[in-house]
Structures are given as C-alpha cells and as structure tokens.
C-alpha positions as a Markdown table, in Angstrom:
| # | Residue | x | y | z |
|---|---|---|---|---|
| 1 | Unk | -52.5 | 75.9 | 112.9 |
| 2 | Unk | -52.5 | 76.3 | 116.8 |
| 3 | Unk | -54.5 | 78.6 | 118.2 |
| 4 | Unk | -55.0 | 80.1 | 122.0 |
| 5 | Unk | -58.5 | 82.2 | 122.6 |
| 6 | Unk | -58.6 | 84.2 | 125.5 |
| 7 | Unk | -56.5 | 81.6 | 127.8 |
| 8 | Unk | -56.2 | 81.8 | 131.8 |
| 9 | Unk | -55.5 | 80.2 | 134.4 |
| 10 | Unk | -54.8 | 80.6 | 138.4 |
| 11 | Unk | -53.2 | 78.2 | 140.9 |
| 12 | Unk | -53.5 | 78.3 | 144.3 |
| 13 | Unk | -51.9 | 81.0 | 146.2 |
| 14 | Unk | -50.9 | 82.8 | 142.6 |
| 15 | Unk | -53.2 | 84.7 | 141.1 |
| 16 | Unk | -53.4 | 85.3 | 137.6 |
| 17 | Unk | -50.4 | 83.0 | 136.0 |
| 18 | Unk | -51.7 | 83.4 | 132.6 |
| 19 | Unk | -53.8 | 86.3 | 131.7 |
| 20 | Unk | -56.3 | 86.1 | 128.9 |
| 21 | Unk | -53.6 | 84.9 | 126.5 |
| 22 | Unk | -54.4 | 85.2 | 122.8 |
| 23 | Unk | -52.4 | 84.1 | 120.4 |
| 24 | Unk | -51.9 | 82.3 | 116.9 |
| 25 | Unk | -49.4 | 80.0 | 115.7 |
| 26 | Unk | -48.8 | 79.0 | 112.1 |
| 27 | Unk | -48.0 | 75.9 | 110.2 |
| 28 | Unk | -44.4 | 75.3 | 109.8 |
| 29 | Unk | -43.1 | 78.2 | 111.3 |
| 30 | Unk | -40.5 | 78.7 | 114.2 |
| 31 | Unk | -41.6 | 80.3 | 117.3 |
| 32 | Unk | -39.7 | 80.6 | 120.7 |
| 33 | Unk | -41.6 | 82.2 | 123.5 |
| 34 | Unk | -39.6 | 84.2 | 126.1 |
| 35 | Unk | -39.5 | 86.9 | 128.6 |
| 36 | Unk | -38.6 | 86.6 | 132.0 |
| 37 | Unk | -38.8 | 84.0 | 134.9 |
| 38 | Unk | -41.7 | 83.6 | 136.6 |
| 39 | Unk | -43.6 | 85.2 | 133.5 |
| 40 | Unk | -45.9 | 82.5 | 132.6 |
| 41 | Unk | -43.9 | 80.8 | 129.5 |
| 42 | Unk | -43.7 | 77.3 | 131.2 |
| 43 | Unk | -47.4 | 77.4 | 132.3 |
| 44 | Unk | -48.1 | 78.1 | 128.7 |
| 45 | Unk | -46.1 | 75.3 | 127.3 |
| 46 | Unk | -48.1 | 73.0 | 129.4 |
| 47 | Unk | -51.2 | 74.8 | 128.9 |
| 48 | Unk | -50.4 | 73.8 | 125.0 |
| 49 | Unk | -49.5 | 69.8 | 125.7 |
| 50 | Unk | -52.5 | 69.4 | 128.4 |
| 51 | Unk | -50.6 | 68.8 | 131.0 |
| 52 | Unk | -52.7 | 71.5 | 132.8 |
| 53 | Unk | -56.8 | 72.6 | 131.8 |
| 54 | Unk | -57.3 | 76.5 | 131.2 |
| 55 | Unk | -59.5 | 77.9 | 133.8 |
| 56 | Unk | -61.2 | 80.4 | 130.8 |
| 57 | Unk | -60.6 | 79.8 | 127.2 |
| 58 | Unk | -60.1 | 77.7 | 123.9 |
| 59 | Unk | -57.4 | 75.9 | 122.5 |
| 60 | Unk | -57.4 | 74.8 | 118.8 |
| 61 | Unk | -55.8 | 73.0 | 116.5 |
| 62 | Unk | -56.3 | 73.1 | 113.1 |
| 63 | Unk | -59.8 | 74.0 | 113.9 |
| 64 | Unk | -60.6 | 71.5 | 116.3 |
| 65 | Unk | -61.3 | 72.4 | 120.3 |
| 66 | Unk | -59.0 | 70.4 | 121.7 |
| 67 | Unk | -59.1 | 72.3 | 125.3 |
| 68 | Unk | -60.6 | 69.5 | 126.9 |
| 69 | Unk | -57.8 | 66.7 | 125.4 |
| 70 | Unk | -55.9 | 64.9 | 128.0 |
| 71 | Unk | -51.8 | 65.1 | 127.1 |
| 72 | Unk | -52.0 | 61.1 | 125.1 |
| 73 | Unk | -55.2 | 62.8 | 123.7 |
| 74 | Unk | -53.3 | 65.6 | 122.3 |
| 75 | Unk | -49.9 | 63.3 | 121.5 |
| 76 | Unk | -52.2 | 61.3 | 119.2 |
| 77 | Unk | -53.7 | 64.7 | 117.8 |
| 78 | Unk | -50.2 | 65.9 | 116.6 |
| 79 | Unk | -48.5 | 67.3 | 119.6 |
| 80 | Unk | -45.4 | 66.7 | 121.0 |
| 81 | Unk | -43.8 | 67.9 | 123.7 |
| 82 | Unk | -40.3 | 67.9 | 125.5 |
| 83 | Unk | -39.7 | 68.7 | 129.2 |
| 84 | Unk | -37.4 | 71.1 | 130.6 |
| 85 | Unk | -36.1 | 68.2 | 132.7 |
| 86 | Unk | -36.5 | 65.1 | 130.7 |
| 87 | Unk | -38.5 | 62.2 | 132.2 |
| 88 | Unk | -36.2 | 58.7 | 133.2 |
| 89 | Unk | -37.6 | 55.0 | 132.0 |
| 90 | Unk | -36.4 | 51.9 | 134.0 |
| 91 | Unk | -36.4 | 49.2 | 132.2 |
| 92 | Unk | -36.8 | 51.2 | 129.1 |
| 93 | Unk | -34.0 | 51.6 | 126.1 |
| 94 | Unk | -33.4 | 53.8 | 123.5 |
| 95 | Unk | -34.1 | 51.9 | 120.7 |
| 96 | Unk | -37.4 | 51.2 | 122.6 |
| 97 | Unk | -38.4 | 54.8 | 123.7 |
| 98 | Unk | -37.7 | 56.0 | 119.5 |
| 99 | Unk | -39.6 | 53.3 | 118.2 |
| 100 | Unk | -42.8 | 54.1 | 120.5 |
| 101 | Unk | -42.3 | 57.6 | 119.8 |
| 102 | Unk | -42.4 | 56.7 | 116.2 |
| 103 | Unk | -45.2 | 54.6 | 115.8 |
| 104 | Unk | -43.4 | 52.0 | 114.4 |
| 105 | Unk | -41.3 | 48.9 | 114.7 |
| 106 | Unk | -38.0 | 50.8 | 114.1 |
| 107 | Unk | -34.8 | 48.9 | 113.3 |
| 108 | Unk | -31.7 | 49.5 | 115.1 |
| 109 | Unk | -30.3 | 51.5 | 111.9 |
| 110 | Unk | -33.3 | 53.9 | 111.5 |
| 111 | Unk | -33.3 | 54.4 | 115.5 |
| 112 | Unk | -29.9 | 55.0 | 115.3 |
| 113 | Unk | -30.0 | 57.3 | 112.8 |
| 114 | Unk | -32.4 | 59.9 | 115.5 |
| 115 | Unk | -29.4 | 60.1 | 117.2 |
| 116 | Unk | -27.3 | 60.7 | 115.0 |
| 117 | Unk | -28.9 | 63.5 | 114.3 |
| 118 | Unk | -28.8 | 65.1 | 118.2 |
| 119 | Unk | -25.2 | 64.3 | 118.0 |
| 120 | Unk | -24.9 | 61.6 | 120.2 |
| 121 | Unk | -22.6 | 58.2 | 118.8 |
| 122 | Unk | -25.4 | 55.5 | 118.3 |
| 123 | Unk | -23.6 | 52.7 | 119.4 |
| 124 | Unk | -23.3 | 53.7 | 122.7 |
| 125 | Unk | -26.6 | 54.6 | 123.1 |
| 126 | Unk | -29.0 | 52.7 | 121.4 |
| 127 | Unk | -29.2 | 49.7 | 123.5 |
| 128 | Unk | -28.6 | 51.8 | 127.1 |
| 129 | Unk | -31.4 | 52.0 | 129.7 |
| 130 | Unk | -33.6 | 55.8 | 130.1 |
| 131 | Unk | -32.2 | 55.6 | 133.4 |
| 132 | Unk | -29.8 | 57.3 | 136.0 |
| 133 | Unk | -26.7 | 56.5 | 134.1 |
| 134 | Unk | -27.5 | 59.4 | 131.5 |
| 135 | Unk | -26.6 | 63.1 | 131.9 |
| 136 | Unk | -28.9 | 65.7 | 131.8 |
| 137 | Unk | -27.3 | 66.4 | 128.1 |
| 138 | Unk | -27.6 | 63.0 | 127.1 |
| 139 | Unk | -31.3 | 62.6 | 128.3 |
| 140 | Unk | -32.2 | 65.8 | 126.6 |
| 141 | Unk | -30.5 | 64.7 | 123.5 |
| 142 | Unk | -32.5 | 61.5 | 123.3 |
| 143 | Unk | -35.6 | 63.0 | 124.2 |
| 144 | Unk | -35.2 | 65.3 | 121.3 |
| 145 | Unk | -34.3 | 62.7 | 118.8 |
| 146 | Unk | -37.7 | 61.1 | 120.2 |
| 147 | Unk | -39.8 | 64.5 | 119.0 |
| 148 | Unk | -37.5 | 64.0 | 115.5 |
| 149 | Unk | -39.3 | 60.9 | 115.2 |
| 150 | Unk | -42.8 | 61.7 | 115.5 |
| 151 | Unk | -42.5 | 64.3 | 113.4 |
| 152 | Unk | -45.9 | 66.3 | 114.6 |
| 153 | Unk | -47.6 | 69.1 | 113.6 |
| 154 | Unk | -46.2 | 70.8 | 116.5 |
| 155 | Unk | -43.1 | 70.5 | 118.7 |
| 156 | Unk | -43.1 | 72.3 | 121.9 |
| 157 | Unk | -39.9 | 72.4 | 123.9 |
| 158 | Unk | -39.5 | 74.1 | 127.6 |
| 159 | Unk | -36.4 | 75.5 | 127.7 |
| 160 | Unk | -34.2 | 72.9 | 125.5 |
| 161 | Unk | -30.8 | 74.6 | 126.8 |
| 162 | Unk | -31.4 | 73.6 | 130.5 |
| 163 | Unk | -29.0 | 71.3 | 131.9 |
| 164 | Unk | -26.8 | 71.2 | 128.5 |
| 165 | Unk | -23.0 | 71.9 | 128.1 |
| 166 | Unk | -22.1 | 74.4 | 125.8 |
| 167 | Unk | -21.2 | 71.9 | 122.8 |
| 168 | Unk | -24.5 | 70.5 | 123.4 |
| 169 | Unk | -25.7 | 73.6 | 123.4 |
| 170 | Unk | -24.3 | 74.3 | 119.8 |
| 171 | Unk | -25.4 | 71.6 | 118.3 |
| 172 | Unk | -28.4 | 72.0 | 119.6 |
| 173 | Unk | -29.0 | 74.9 | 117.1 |
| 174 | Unk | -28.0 | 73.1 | 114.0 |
| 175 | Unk | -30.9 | 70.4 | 115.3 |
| 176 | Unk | -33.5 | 72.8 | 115.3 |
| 177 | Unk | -32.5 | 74.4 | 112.4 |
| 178 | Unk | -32.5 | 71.3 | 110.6 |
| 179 | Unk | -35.7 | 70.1 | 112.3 |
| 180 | Unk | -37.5 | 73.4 | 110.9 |
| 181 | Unk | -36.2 | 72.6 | 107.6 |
| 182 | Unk | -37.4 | 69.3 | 107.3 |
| 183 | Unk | -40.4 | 68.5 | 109.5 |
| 184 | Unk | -43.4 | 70.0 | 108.1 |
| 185 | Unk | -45.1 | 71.1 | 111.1 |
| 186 | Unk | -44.4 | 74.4 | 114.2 |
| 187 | Unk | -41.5 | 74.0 | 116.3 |
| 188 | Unk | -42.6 | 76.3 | 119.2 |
| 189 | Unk | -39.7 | 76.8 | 121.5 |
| 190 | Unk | -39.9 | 78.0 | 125.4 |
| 191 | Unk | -36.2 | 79.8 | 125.9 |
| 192 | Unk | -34.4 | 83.2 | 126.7 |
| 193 | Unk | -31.1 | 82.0 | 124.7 |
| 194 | Unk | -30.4 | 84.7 | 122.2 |
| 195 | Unk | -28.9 | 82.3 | 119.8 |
| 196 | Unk | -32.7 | 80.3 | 119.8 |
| 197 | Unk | -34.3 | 83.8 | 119.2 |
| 198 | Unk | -32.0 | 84.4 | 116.5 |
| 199 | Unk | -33.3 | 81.8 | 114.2 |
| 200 | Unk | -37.3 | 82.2 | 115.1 |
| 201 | Unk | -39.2 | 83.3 | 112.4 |
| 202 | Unk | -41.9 | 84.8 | 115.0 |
| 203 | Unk | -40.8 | 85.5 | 119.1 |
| 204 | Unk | -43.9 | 86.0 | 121.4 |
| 205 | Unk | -42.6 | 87.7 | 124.9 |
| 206 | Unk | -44.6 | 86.8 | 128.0 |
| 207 | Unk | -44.3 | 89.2 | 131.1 |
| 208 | Unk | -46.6 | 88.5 | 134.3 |
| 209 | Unk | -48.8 | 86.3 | 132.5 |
| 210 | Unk | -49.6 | 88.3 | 129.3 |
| 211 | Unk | -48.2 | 88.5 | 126.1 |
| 212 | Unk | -46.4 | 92.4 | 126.1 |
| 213 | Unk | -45.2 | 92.2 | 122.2 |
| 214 | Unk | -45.1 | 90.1 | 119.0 |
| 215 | Unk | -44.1 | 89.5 | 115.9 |
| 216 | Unk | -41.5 | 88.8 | 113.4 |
| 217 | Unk | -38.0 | 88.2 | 114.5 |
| 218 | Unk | -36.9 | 91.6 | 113.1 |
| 219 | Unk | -39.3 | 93.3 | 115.0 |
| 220 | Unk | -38.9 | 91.8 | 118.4 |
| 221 | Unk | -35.4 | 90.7 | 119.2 |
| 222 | Unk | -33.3 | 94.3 | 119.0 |
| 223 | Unk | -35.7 | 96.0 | 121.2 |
| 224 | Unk | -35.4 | 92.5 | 124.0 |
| 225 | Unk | -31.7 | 92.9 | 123.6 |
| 226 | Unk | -32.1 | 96.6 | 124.3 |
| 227 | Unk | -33.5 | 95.8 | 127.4 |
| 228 | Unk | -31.8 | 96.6 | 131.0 |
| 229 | Unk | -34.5 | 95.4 | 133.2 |
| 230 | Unk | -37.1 | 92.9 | 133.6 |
| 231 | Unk | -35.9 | 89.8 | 130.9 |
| 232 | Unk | -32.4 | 88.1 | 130.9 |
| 233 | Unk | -31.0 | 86.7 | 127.2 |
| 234 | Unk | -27.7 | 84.7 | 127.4 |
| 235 | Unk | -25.5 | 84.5 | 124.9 |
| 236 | Unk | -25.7 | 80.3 | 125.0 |
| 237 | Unk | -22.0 | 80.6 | 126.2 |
| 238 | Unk | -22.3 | 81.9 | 129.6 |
C-alpha cells in the first residue's frame, strides 16, 4: 500500500504546488489521477518516484517511510516509474534496457515477448538503439514494456497518451488493462483521457494543488464529464 501524509511542496516563484496532499492507494488497484493543467498531478507523480523531496510530509510504502529515498532507492523498493516524455540511451538497446529493467539476463525471446505485448513487432526492435531514430510512440511503447518487466508494486505513469497516435493510443488501453490483470501490484496513472478514467477502479482529481474529490470510478467520472469549466477530458480520439 502507498500512502501520502499531509504532502507539500513549493518551488520557487510558485507557491503552493501541492497543498497538504493526503491520500491512500491500495494494492493492486487502478488509479489515474487527473484534473486540470497546471493542477499539481505531475508534481505529484514525481513526488511518488523521488524525483523531487516534499517540503512537509510522509510518504509510505507498505509501511515503511520512504520520503527521504532517492528515485534508484525507491526503484529497488518496488517503484516504477514512466516519464511523460520518455528518456533516450545512446549506446543502449532494447534487449538491453528490458533486461536491466528486469533484473535479469533476459533472452532475446522473453525480451521480445515485452514488446509484444505494447504492440510493437519484436524483430524490428529488439536489437535497435534508445536513441533518436525512435518516435515518440515507439519510445513510449518500449518504455512501457520496460515497467511490464519489473513488475512492481507500483507503476506510476505521467500522462502515458502524450506524444502517441491514436492506434497507439488504443492499444494502449488493452496494455493497461492487461497489466492490471496480471501484475499484482497499483498501476497509478497521471492522465485526463476519458477512456483511462474509464477503466480506473478509483480516480483522485487534483485542482490547484489539492485533491477536490475521490473515490470509486462510479462516483467520480459522471460528475468530471459534467463539467464545463476548469478540467479538459478527451475522448483519446481527438
């Protein structure tokens, strides 16, 4: 279980990104945090993988204060995380980058099988560099197959859809959805796409740095779609 207790946190020249954030996340559930831009839902995701400290506030998981964790800290404590715009790796393929995320020596058929899974046609990835010569899409893809591999107690993602086409974007879904079946840890999902929302079992909204409502799917998503002012939700085929 992941749990934030009473988290803040300023920059300079902004005030108040995150505002006393409480919240709890269970094991193996599906959670996408939205709300609109500027809100504090990206903060928060880093907040989560240590890439930033809290000002004020706990972080736990499973019990254990981890606030204090650098990001490899919290990697090797069960905590992945994917970037809105995935990182490049000269020098670095994508057999290599899936074997490192999985711990293990993987052969070219169980790396290849990762990405199968995101869609993509092993072959002509496997042995291709992390480099410049990969889409937006494609680098997402991989770097989501890398996640697939680790298979941690949690999976944080900053808005997956970013850069992706719309069959990516599709397939995407049925990733997730499959991830959530089979991984037994919380996928925790930074995104405003109403098809994402749709398949949440809990949706956390984030508005000027505090959390405005919460709760199961049912609960949450008619009143955001209701909405004429403050959040935007896509349809994923805009």
């Amino acid at each position: 279980m992941l749990e934030l207790k009473n988290i803040s946190y300023s920059a300079e020249g902004k005030e108040g990104i995150l505002k006393n954030i409480s919240l709890v996340i269970e094991d193996n559930k599906f959670v996408v945090i939205t709300g609109p831009n500027g809100g504090g839902k990206s903060t928060l995701a880093k907040m989560i993988a240590g890439i930033l400290t809290p000002q004020s506030g706990q972080i736990l998981l499973d019990g254990q204060d981890i606030t204090s964790l650098s990001i490899t800290e919290r990697a090797k404590a069960g905590i992945s995380f994917a970037f809105q715009q995935p990182v490049r790796f000269k020098g670095v393929t994508v057999h290599d980058l899936i074997s490192l995320a999985s711990g293990e020596n993987l052969s070219t058929a169980a790396a290849c099988q990762y990405l199968s899974e995101v869609g993509l046609c092993a072959r002509d990835y496997i042995d291709r560099e992390i480099n410049a010569s990969l889409s937006g899409g494609e680098l997402k893809r991989i770097e989501i197959a890398t996640v697939l591999a680790r298979k941690t107690k949690v999976s944080l993602f900053d808005e997956p859809e970013a850069g992706i086409d719309l069959w990516s974007f599709k397939n995407l879904i049925s990733v997730f959805e499959k991830m959530h079946e089979e991984i037994q840890g919380s996928i925790v999902i930074i995104s405003h796409q109403e098809r994402i929302l749709n398949i949440a079992d809990k949706i956390i909204v984030i508005a000027n740095g505090e959390i405005t409502k919460q709760g199961k799917k049912e609960e949450v998503l008619s009143t955001l779609l209701n909405q004429t002012e403050g959040c935007r939700f896509m349809k994923g085929d805009e």
